[in-house]
Coordinates of C-alpha atoms and ligand atoms in Angstrom, one line a residue:
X23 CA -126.5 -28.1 120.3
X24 CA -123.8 -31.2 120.7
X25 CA -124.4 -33.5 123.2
X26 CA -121.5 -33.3 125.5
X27 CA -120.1 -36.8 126.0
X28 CA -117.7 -38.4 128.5
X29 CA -117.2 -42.2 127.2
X30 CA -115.8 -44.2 130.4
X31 CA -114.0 -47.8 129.9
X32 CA -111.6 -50.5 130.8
X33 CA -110.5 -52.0 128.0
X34 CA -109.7 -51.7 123.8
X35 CA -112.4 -49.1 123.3
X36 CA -113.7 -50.1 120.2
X37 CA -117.3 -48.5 121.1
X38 CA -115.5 -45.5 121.3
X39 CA -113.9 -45.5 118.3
X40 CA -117.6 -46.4 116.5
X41 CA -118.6 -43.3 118.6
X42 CA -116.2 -40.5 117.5
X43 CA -116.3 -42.1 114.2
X44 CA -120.1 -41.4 113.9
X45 CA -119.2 -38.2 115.1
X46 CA -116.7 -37.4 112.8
X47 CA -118.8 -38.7 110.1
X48 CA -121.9 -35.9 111.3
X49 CA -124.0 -38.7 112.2
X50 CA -123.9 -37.7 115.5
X51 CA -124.3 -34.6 117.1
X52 CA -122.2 -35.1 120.1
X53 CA -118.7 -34.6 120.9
X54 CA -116.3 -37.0 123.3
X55 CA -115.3 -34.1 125.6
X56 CA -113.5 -36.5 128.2
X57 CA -112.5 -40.5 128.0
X58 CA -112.0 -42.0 131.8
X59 CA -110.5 -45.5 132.5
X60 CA -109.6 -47.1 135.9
X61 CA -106.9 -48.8 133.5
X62 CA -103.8 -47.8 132.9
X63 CA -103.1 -49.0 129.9
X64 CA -106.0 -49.3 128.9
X65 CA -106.9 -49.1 125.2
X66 CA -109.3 -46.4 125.1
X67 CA -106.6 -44.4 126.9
X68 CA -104.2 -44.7 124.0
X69 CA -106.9 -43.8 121.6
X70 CA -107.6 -40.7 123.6
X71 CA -104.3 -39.5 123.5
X72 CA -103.4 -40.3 119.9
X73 CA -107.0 -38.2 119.0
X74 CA -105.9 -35.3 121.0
X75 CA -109.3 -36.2 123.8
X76 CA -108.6 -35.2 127.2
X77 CA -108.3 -38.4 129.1
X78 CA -107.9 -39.4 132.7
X79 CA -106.9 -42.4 134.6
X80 CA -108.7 -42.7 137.3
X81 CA -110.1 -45.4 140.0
X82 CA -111.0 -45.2 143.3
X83 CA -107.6 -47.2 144.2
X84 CA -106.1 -43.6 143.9
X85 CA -108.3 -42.3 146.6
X86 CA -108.2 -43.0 150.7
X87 CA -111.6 -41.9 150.5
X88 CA -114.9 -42.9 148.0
X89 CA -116.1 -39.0 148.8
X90 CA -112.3 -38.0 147.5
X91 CA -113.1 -40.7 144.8
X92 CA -115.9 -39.1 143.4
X93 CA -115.0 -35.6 144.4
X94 CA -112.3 -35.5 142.0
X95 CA -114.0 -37.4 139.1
X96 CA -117.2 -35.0 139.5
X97 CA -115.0 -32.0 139.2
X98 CA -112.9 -33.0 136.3
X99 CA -116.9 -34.0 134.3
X100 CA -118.2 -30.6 135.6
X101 CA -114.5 -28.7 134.2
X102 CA -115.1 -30.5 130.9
X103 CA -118.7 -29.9 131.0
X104 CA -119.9 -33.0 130.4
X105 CA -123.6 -33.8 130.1
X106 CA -123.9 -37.4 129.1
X107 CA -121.7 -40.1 130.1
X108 CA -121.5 -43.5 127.9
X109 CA -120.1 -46.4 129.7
X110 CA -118.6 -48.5 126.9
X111 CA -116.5 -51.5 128.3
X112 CA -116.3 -49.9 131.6
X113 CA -115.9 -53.1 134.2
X114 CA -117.0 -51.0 137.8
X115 CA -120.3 -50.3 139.3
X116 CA -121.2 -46.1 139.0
X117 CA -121.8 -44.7 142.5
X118 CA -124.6 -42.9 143.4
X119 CA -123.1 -39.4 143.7
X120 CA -122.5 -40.3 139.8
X121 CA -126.0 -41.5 139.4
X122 CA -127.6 -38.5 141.2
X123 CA -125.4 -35.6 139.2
X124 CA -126.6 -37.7 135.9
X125 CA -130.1 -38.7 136.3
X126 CA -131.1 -40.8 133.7
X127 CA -128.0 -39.6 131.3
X128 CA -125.5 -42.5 132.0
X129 CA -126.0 -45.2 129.5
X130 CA -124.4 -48.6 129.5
X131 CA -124.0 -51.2 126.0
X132 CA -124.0 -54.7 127.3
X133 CA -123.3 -57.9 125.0
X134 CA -126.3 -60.1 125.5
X135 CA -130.0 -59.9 125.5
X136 CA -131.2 -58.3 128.9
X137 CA -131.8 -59.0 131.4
X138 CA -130.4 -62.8 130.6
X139 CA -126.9 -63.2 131.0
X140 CA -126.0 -60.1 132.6
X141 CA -125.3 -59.3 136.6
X142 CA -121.9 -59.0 138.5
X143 CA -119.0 -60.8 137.0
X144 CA -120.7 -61.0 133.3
X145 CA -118.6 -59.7 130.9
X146 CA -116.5 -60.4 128.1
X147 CA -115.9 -63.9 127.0
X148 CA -117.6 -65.3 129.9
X149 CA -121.6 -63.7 128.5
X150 CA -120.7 -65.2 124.9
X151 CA -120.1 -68.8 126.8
X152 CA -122.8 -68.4 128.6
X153 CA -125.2 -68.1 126.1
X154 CA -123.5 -71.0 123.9
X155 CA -123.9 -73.3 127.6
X156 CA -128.0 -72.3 127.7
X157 CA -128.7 -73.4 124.2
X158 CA -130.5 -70.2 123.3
X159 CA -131.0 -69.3 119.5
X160 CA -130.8 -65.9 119.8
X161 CA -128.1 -63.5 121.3
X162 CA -127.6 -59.8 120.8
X163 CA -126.7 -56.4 122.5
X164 CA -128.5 -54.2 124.9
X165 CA -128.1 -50.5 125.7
X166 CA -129.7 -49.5 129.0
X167 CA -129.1 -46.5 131.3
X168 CA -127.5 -46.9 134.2
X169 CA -128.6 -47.5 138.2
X170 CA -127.1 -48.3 140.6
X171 CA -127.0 -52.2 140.1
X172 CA -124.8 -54.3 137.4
X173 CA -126.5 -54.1 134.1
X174 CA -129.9 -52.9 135.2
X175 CA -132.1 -49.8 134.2
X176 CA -134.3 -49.3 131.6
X177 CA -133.6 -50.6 128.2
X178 CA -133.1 -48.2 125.3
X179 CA -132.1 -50.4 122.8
X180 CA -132.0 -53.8 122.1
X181 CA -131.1 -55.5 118.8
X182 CA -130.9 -59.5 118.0
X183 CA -128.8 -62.1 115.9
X184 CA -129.5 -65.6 115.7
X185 CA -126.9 -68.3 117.5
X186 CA -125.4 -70.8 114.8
X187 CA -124.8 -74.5 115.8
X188 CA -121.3 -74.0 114.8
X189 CA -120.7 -70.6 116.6
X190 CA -118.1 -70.5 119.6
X191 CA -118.1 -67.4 122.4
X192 CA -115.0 -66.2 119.9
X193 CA -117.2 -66.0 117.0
X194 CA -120.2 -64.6 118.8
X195 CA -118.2 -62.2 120.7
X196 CA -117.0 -61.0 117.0
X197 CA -120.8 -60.4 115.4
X198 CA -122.2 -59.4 118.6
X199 CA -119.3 -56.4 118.9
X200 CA -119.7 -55.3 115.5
X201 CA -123.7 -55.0 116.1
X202 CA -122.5 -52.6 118.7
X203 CA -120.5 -50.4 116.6
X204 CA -123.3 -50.2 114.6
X205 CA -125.9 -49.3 117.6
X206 CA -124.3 -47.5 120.3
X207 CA -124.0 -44.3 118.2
X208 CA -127.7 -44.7 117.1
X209 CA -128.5 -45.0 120.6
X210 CA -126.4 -42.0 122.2
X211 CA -128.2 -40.4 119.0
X212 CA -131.6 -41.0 120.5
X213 CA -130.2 -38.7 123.4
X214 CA -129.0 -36.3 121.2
X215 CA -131.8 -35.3 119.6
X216 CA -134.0 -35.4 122.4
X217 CA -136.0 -38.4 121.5
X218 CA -135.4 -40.0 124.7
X219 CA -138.5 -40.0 127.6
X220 CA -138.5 -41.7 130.7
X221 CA -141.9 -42.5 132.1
X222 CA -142.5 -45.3 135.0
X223 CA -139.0 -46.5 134.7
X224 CA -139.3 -47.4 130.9
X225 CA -137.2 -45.6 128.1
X226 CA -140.1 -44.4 125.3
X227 CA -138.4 -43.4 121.8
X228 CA -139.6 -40.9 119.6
X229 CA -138.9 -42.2 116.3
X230 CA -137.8 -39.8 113.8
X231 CA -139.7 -38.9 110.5
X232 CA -137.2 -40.6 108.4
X233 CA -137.3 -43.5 110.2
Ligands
LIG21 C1 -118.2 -54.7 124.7 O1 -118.5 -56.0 124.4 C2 -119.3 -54.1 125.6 O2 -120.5 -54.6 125.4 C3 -118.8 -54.6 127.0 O3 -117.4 -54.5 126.9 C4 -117.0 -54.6 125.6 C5 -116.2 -53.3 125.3 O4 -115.4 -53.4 124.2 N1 -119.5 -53.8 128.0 P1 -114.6 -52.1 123.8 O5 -113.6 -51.7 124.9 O6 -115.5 -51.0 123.4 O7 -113.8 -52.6 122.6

């Protein structure tokens, strides 16, 4: 059976593009049932439309009330039956009503090597600076579920590349975003096909034969 996915985000939405690639490609059994954005105009709203995904914009802004909030955004993921939700770019911190209707089934990509340059305001150009100002020879992506603090949760994924002497947060910000194309769909596939165990707060992957 498909893995019913929501993809929530901010921005371009390249990851989701990679994703409903993978899935159009079979390499994924999942389907984007719903794309969310607190933007506008964001990106991933655009692609939504122009694939024919239902899409919402939607941000608490809209709402007197958190409760109304997340009321409103829990009805339109239980109408569209959602059962996995993939934050990809998304730039706010999931609530707990979110949390507790998903348990350990909201998963985050973040562009840097957890837990190091991650936390509250890092995002974007400002992680690939970051890493260029500490010095470190390595950089990479991490894909961790989701609690209820900024990039935090146990890690699923993690993958590396090395940091050249003459990269810039532009170039880095280039390779690193391409090595998530490449691993967020391997990760949601982990989900998919029910590979995925959570014991004491650490993600253990069952590796598949062909693997
Ligand atoms: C990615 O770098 C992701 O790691 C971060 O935000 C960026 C989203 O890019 N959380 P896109 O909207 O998927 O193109």
């Amino acid at each position: 059976m498909n893995l019913n996915l929501a993809v929530f985000g901010s921005g371009n939405g390249s990851n989701c593009k990679a994703i409903v690639k993978a899935v159009d490609e079979k390499k994924l059994a999942a389907e984007v049932r719903l794309v969310i954005s607190d933007q506008e105009n964001a990106g991933i709203l655009t692609f939504a439309r122009e694939r024919g995904i239902p899409s919402r914009w939607i941000s608490r802004e809209q709402y007197q009330t958190k409760d109304l909030f997340y009321s409103e955004l829990t009805a339109l993921l239980r109408y569209h039956q959602v059962g996995f939700i993939v934050l990809a770019g998304y730039l706010r911190k999931i609530g707990k009503p979110l949390i507790d209707m998903y348990p350990d089934k909201i998963i985050n990509i973040h562009p840097a090597l957890l837990p190091a340059f991650g936390g509250k305001g890092m995002y974007g150009i400002r992680v690939h600076q970051a890493v260029i100002d500490a010095g470190v020879k390595v950089t990479g992506i991490t894909v961790h579920l989701v609690d209820e603090h900024y990039d935090h949760g146990p890690i699923v994924l993690q993958q590396a590349i090395d940091v050249d002497e003459q990269d810039t947060p532009e170039t880095l910000a280039e390779k690193v975003l391409k090595l998530e194309h490449s691993y967020y769909p391997e990760a949601i596939r982990y989900f998919a096909e029910n590979r995925c165990a959570v014991l004491n707060r650490k993600v253990c992957i069952k590796h598949s034969q062909k693997n």
